[in-house]
Amino acid sequence: VLCLEKVGAITKGAKVLDMCASPGSKTLQALEIVVSSIDAKTRGRVIANDVHPKRLDSLREAIHRSGVPAEFTDRVTYTNFDASVFPFPKSKKLFDAIICDVPCSGCGTIRKDPHILPMWSPRTSNELHVLQLKILLRAMELIKKGGVVCYSTCSLNPIEDEAVVSAALREVNGDDARYQLLDWPEELLPGFIKRPGVDKWNVGFYDENKLEKDDDDFGSISFYDSYNDAVEADVEEANASFWPHTTNKEQSLHRCS
């Protein structure tokens, strides 16, 4: 949210969509900027969407418990849609900014939530990749010209990050490069440590039936250099967008920090 504010996408009076809004911290942060003052000319709005009704109820309760005045929280609209098919606004006015914090494996939070590690396998990220890509593509359809989409996960796996961004750019851009990645605003959060995105990564698949040793109980992970190699090995879950593409360097994926 701070990044979207710094690049001028979220301002007073802006129309913002939080596609996967629960538990609500991002929605509240955006709301504080959008309705920093209420008047007839700058009536901004935040659309807080979540596909799970119970999570949406919790989000609504959290907003009302936040202490933010009702005249501000009234500028939040709650919706219960699958983010990958979120409907176009009936007003035909697209969004100034879209927060796209998608469902993910959470493998980047292992230090905080160590229980994630024993449950993790490449299959988790591979299965989520398809949904993440659909949500990002929908966000790119819903953003207005000059607007900004912020895509984020709690994962360090490129299959959920750079691979999704790269595939989305290839699908929507064609030859005209209508969508571009933005640099992180250098003046934002001085001292904040980040790493550049990557344009090469390995793609692995977990096979519970492939045992490397006679006494193995839990299968093993196989890596494939290309989509065709995986198809030839009869890997059913293989998707071409998992692998690095020849256009990755041109897409400036280092900006996926």
GROMACS .gro file of C-alpha atoms in nm:
model
  257
    1VAL     CA    1   0.000   0.000   0.000
    2LEU     CA    2   0.284   0.238   0.083
    3CYS     CA    3   0.443   0.160  -0.253
    4LEU     CA    4   0.117   0.227  -0.438
    5GLU     CA    5   0.086   0.557  -0.256
    6LYS     CA    6   0.444   0.654  -0.336
    7VAL     CA    7   0.402   0.598  -0.710
    8GLY     CA    8   0.082   0.804  -0.705
    9ALA     CA    9  -0.164   0.520  -0.766
   10ILE     CA   10  -0.343   0.550  -0.431
   11THR     CA   11  -0.433   0.910  -0.356
   12LYS     CA   12  -0.717   1.097  -0.191
   13GLY     CA   13  -1.033   1.022  -0.387
   14ALA     CA   14  -0.891   0.715  -0.564
   15LYS     CA   15  -1.088   0.404  -0.651
   16VAL     CA   16  -0.902   0.100  -0.512
   17LEU     CA   17  -0.971  -0.273  -0.538
   18ASP     CA   18  -0.829  -0.516  -0.282
   19MET     CA   19  -0.889  -0.847  -0.462
   20CYS     CA   20  -0.806  -1.085  -0.176
   21ALA     CA   21  -0.870  -0.852   0.114
   22SER     CA   22  -0.894  -1.061   0.432
   23PRO     CA   23  -0.779  -1.010   0.708
   24GLY     CA   24  -0.805  -0.640   0.621
   25SER     CA   25  -0.483  -0.457   0.708
   26LYS     CA   26  -0.422  -0.356   0.346
   27THR     CA   27  -0.782  -0.240   0.307
   28LEU     CA   28  -0.751  -0.018   0.615
   29GLN     CA   29  -0.420   0.128   0.500
   30ALA     CA   30  -0.566   0.210   0.159
   31LEU     CA   31  -0.879   0.355   0.317
   32GLU     CA   32  -0.679   0.594   0.535
   33ILE     CA   33  -0.518   0.739   0.221
   34VAL     CA   34  -0.824   0.740  -0.002
   35VAL     CA   35  -1.050   0.915   0.249
   36SER     CA   36  -0.791   1.129   0.427
   37SER     CA   37  -1.069   1.387   0.417
   38ILE     CA   38  -1.433   1.360   0.314
   39ASP     CA   39  -1.585   1.615   0.086
   40ALA     CA   40  -1.817   1.619  -0.211
   41LYS     CA   41  -1.536   1.627  -0.467
   42THR     CA   42  -1.299   1.358  -0.336
   43ARG     CA   43  -1.519   1.068  -0.235
   44GLY     CA   44  -1.275   0.782  -0.281
   45ARG     CA   45  -1.372   0.421  -0.233
   46VAL     CA   46  -1.208   0.089  -0.147
   47ILE     CA   47  -1.360  -0.236  -0.272
   48ALA     CA   48  -1.270  -0.515  -0.029
   49ASN     CA   49  -1.321  -0.853  -0.195
   50ASP     CA   50  -1.273  -1.205  -0.065
   51VAL     CA   51  -1.391  -1.535  -0.206
   52HIS     CA   52  -1.457  -1.686   0.140
   53PRO     CA   53  -1.777  -1.555   0.306
   54LYS     CA   54  -1.655  -1.623   0.661
   55ARG     CA   55  -1.327  -1.441   0.598
   56LEU     CA   56  -1.524  -1.154   0.451
   57ASP     CA   57  -1.738  -1.139   0.768
   58SER     CA   58  -1.420  -1.128   0.978
   59LEU     CA   59  -1.285  -0.853   0.756
   60ARG     CA   60  -1.601  -0.647   0.797
   61GLU     CA   61  -1.585  -0.687   1.175
   62ALA     CA   62  -1.217  -0.587   1.182
   63ILE     CA   63  -1.289  -0.271   0.986
   64HIS     CA   64  -1.569  -0.172   1.222
   65ARG     CA   65  -1.350  -0.244   1.528
   66SER     CA   66  -1.063  -0.040   1.391
   67GLY     CA   67  -1.177   0.287   1.544
   68VAL     CA   68  -1.187   0.458   1.206
   69PRO     CA   69  -1.489   0.694   1.195
   70ALA     CA   70  -1.803   0.555   1.030
   71GLU     CA   71  -1.802   0.833   0.772
   72PHE     CA   72  -1.475   0.682   0.646
   73THR     CA   73  -1.555   0.310   0.681
   74ASP     CA   74  -1.876   0.373   0.487
   75ARG     CA   75  -1.647   0.420   0.186
   76VAL     CA   76  -1.563   0.048   0.193
   77THR     CA   77  -1.769  -0.182  -0.028
   78TYR     CA   78  -1.753  -0.554   0.056
   79THR     CA   79  -1.780  -0.809  -0.224
   80ASN     CA   80  -1.773  -1.189  -0.233
   81PHE     CA   81  -1.637  -1.292  -0.574
   82ASP     CA   82  -1.378  -1.532  -0.704
   83ALA     CA   83  -1.100  -1.279  -0.774
   84SER     CA   84  -1.008  -1.452  -1.101
   85VAL     CA   85  -1.350  -1.359  -1.245
   86PHE     CA   86  -1.414  -1.035  -1.055
   87PRO     CA   87  -1.683  -0.850  -1.257
   88PHE     CA   88  -1.624  -0.527  -1.444
   89PRO     CA   89  -1.771  -0.222  -1.266
   90LYS     CA   90  -2.119  -0.139  -1.391
   91SER     CA   91  -2.014   0.226  -1.400
   92LYS     CA   92  -1.741   0.124  -1.651
   93LYS     CA   93  -1.495   0.324  -1.440
   94LEU     CA   94  -1.190   0.106  -1.392
   95PHE     CA   95  -0.965   0.114  -1.085
   96ASP     CA   96  -0.681   0.356  -1.007
   97ALA     CA   97  -0.498   0.091  -0.805
   98ILE     CA   98  -0.544  -0.281  -0.745
   99ILE     CA   99  -0.394  -0.473  -0.454
  100CYS     CA  100  -0.337  -0.830  -0.571
  101ASP     CA  101  -0.209  -1.016  -0.263
  102VAL     CA  102  -0.293  -1.363  -0.388
  103PRO     CA  103  -0.336  -1.699  -0.211
  104CYS     CA  104   0.007  -1.860  -0.182
  105SER     CA  105   0.209  -2.138  -0.023
  106GLY     CA  106   0.340  -1.905   0.249
  107CYS     CA  107   0.686  -2.061   0.222
  108GLY     CA  108   0.843  -1.719   0.278
  109THR     CA  109   0.707  -1.717   0.633
  110ILE     CA  110   0.878  -2.037   0.754
  111ARG     CA  111   1.076  -1.847   1.017
  112LYS     CA  112   0.752  -1.719   1.167
  113ASP     CA  113   0.541  -2.029   1.097
  114PRO     CA  114   0.776  -2.332   1.112
  115HIS     CA  115   0.484  -2.573   1.073
  116ILE     CA  116   0.473  -2.480   0.702
  117LEU     CA  117   0.802  -2.652   0.620
  118PRO     CA  118   0.703  -3.014   0.697
  119MET     CA  119   0.390  -2.968   0.486
  120TRP     CA  120   0.564  -2.803   0.188
  121SER     CA  121   0.628  -2.961  -0.151
  122PRO     CA  122   0.670  -2.819  -0.505
  123ARG     CA  123   0.315  -2.938  -0.577
  124THR     CA  124   0.177  -2.666  -0.348
  125SER     CA  125   0.330  -2.384  -0.551
  126ASN     CA  126   0.264  -2.553  -0.884
  127GLU     CA  127  -0.107  -2.590  -0.808
  128LEU     CA  128  -0.140  -2.231  -0.686
  129HIS     CA  129   0.045  -2.088  -0.988
  130VAL     CA  130  -0.253  -2.133  -1.220
  131LEU     CA  131  -0.493  -1.954  -0.985
  132GLN     CA  132  -0.241  -1.678  -0.914
  133LEU     CA  133  -0.197  -1.616  -1.285
  134LYS     CA  134  -0.571  -1.598  -1.343
  135ILE     CA  135  -0.612  -1.343  -1.061
  136LEU     CA  136  -0.327  -1.125  -1.188
  137LEU     CA  137  -0.461  -1.132  -1.543
  138ARG     CA  138  -0.803  -1.025  -1.417
  139ALA     CA  139  -0.646  -0.740  -1.223
  140MET     CA  140  -0.469  -0.622  -1.537
  141GLU     CA  141  -0.802  -0.614  -1.718
  142LEU     CA  142  -0.963  -0.411  -1.439
  143ILE     CA  143  -0.694  -0.143  -1.401
  144LYS     CA  144  -0.739   0.187  -1.580
  145LYS     CA  145  -0.479   0.329  -1.817
  146GLY     CA  146  -0.206   0.482  -1.602
  147GLY     CA  147  -0.313   0.279  -1.298
  148VAL     CA  148  -0.096   0.037  -1.101
  149VAL     CA  149  -0.145  -0.326  -0.998
  150CYS     CA  150   0.060  -0.448  -0.701
  151TYR     CA  151   0.108  -0.827  -0.716
  152SER     CA  152   0.242  -0.991  -0.400
  153THR     CA  153   0.274  -1.324  -0.220
  154CYS     CA  154   0.429  -1.456   0.102
  155SER     CA  155   0.631  -1.703  -0.105
  156LEU     CA  156   0.997  -1.702  -0.214
  157ASN     CA  157   0.931  -1.958  -0.489
  158PRO     CA  158   0.970  -1.804  -0.839
  159ILE     CA  159   0.689  -2.032  -0.961
  160GLU     CA  160   0.452  -1.816  -0.755
  161ASP     CA  161   0.630  -1.488  -0.822
  162GLU     CA  162   0.842  -1.417  -1.130
  163ALA     CA  163   0.685  -1.701  -1.331
  164VAL     CA  164   0.336  -1.560  -1.272
  165VAL     CA  165   0.436  -1.203  -1.356
  166SER     CA  166   0.628  -1.310  -1.666
  167ALA     CA  167   0.342  -1.524  -1.798
  168ALA     CA  168   0.090  -1.243  -1.739
  169LEU     CA  169   0.303  -0.988  -1.924
  170ARG     CA  170   0.349  -1.223  -2.219
  171GLU     CA  171  -0.024  -1.287  -2.242
  172VAL     CA  172  -0.144  -0.926  -2.230
  173ASN     CA  173   0.136  -0.728  -2.390
  174GLY     CA  174   0.184  -0.873  -2.736
  175ASP     CA  175   0.410  -0.634  -2.926
  176ASP     CA  176   0.298  -0.304  -2.773
  177ALA     CA  177   0.420  -0.342  -2.411
  178ARG     CA  178   0.109  -0.175  -2.266
  179TYR     CA  179   0.198  -0.308  -1.921
  180GLN     CA  180   0.537  -0.252  -1.762
  181LEU     CA  181   0.701  -0.334  -1.432
  182LEU     CA  182   0.784  -0.038  -1.208
  183ASP     CA  183   1.092   0.008  -0.992
  184TRP     CA  184   1.052   0.010  -0.616
  185PRO     CA  185   1.055   0.378  -0.510
  186GLU     CA  186   1.405   0.421  -0.373
  187GLU     CA  187   1.301   0.692  -0.130
  188LEU     CA  188   1.047   0.459   0.031
  189LEU     CA  189   1.154   0.289   0.355
  190PRO     CA  190   1.525   0.388   0.363
  191GLY     CA  191   1.734   0.094   0.479
  192PHE     CA  192   1.477  -0.161   0.366
  193ILE     CA  193   1.670  -0.467   0.245
  194LYS     CA  194   1.543  -0.625  -0.076
  195ARG     CA  195   1.676  -0.849  -0.350
  196PRO     CA  196   1.622  -0.819  -0.726
  197GLY     CA  197   1.391  -1.063  -0.898
  198VAL     CA  198   1.538  -1.352  -1.097
  199ASP     CA  199   1.495  -1.448  -1.462
  200LYS     CA  200   1.609  -1.810  -1.429
  201TRP     CA  201   1.483  -2.079  -1.191
  202ASN     CA  202   1.444  -2.455  -1.157
  203VAL     CA  203   1.110  -2.631  -1.190
  204GLY     CA  204   1.051  -2.938  -0.979
  205PHE     CA  205   0.769  -3.187  -0.924
  206TYR     CA  206   0.706  -3.415  -0.631
  207ASP     CA  207   0.634  -3.778  -0.715
  208GLU     CA  208   0.518  -3.975  -0.412
  209ASN     CA  209   0.564  -4.300  -0.605
  210LYS     CA  210   0.925  -4.235  -0.710
  211LEU     CA  211   1.155  -4.386  -0.449
  212GLU     CA  212   1.528  -4.323  -0.481
  213LYS     CA  213   1.613  -4.586  -0.218
  214ASP     CA  214   1.444  -4.906  -0.113
  215ASP     CA  215   1.380  -4.772   0.236
  216ASP     CA  216   1.231  -4.437   0.118
  217ASP     CA  217   0.877  -4.374   0.236
  218PHE     CA  218   0.787  -4.038   0.088
  219GLY     CA  219   0.886  -4.027  -0.278
  220SER     CA  220   1.122  -3.769  -0.429
  221ILE     CA  221   1.145  -3.448  -0.632
  222SER     CA  222   1.237  -3.448  -1.000
  223PHE     CA  223   1.356  -3.139  -1.190
  224TYR     CA  224   1.302  -3.077  -1.561
  225ASP     CA  225   1.482  -2.828  -1.783
  226SER     CA  226   1.181  -2.754  -2.004
  227TYR     CA  227   0.809  -2.804  -2.042
  228ASN     CA  228   0.867  -3.053  -2.324
  229ASP     CA  229   1.096  -3.261  -2.102
  230ALA     CA  230   0.824  -3.275  -1.835
  231VAL     CA  231   0.558  -3.372  -2.091
  232GLU     CA  232   0.781  -3.649  -2.227
  233ALA     CA  233   0.814  -3.777  -1.870
  234ASP     CA  234   0.432  -3.781  -1.839
  235VAL     CA  235   0.421  -3.513  -1.568
  236GLU     CA  236   0.050  -3.435  -1.574
  237GLU     CA  237   0.069  -3.114  -1.368
  238ALA     CA  238   0.327  -2.951  -1.596
  239ASN     CA  239   0.230  -2.609  -1.729
  240ALA     CA  240   0.437  -2.419  -1.986
  241SER     CA  241   0.423  -2.099  -1.780
  242PHE     CA  242   0.620  -2.262  -1.495
  243TRP     CA  243   0.949  -2.231  -1.687
  244PRO     CA  244   1.163  -1.925  -1.759
  245HIS     CA  245   1.092  -1.771  -2.100
  246THR     CA  246   1.332  -1.626  -2.354
  247THR     CA  247   1.170  -1.283  -2.304
  248ASN     CA  248   1.237  -1.273  -1.929
  249LYS     CA  249   1.532  -1.032  -1.949
  250GLU     CA  250   1.332  -0.795  -2.171
  251GLN     CA  251   1.055  -0.789  -1.909
  252SER     CA  252   1.291  -0.646  -1.643
  253LEU     CA  253   1.200  -0.913  -1.388
  254HIS     CA  254   1.475  -0.777  -1.161
  255ARG     CA  255   1.207  -0.524  -1.059
  256CYS     CA  256   1.015  -0.806  -0.888
  257SER     CA  257   1.193  -0.732  -0.561
   0.00000   0.00000   0.00000
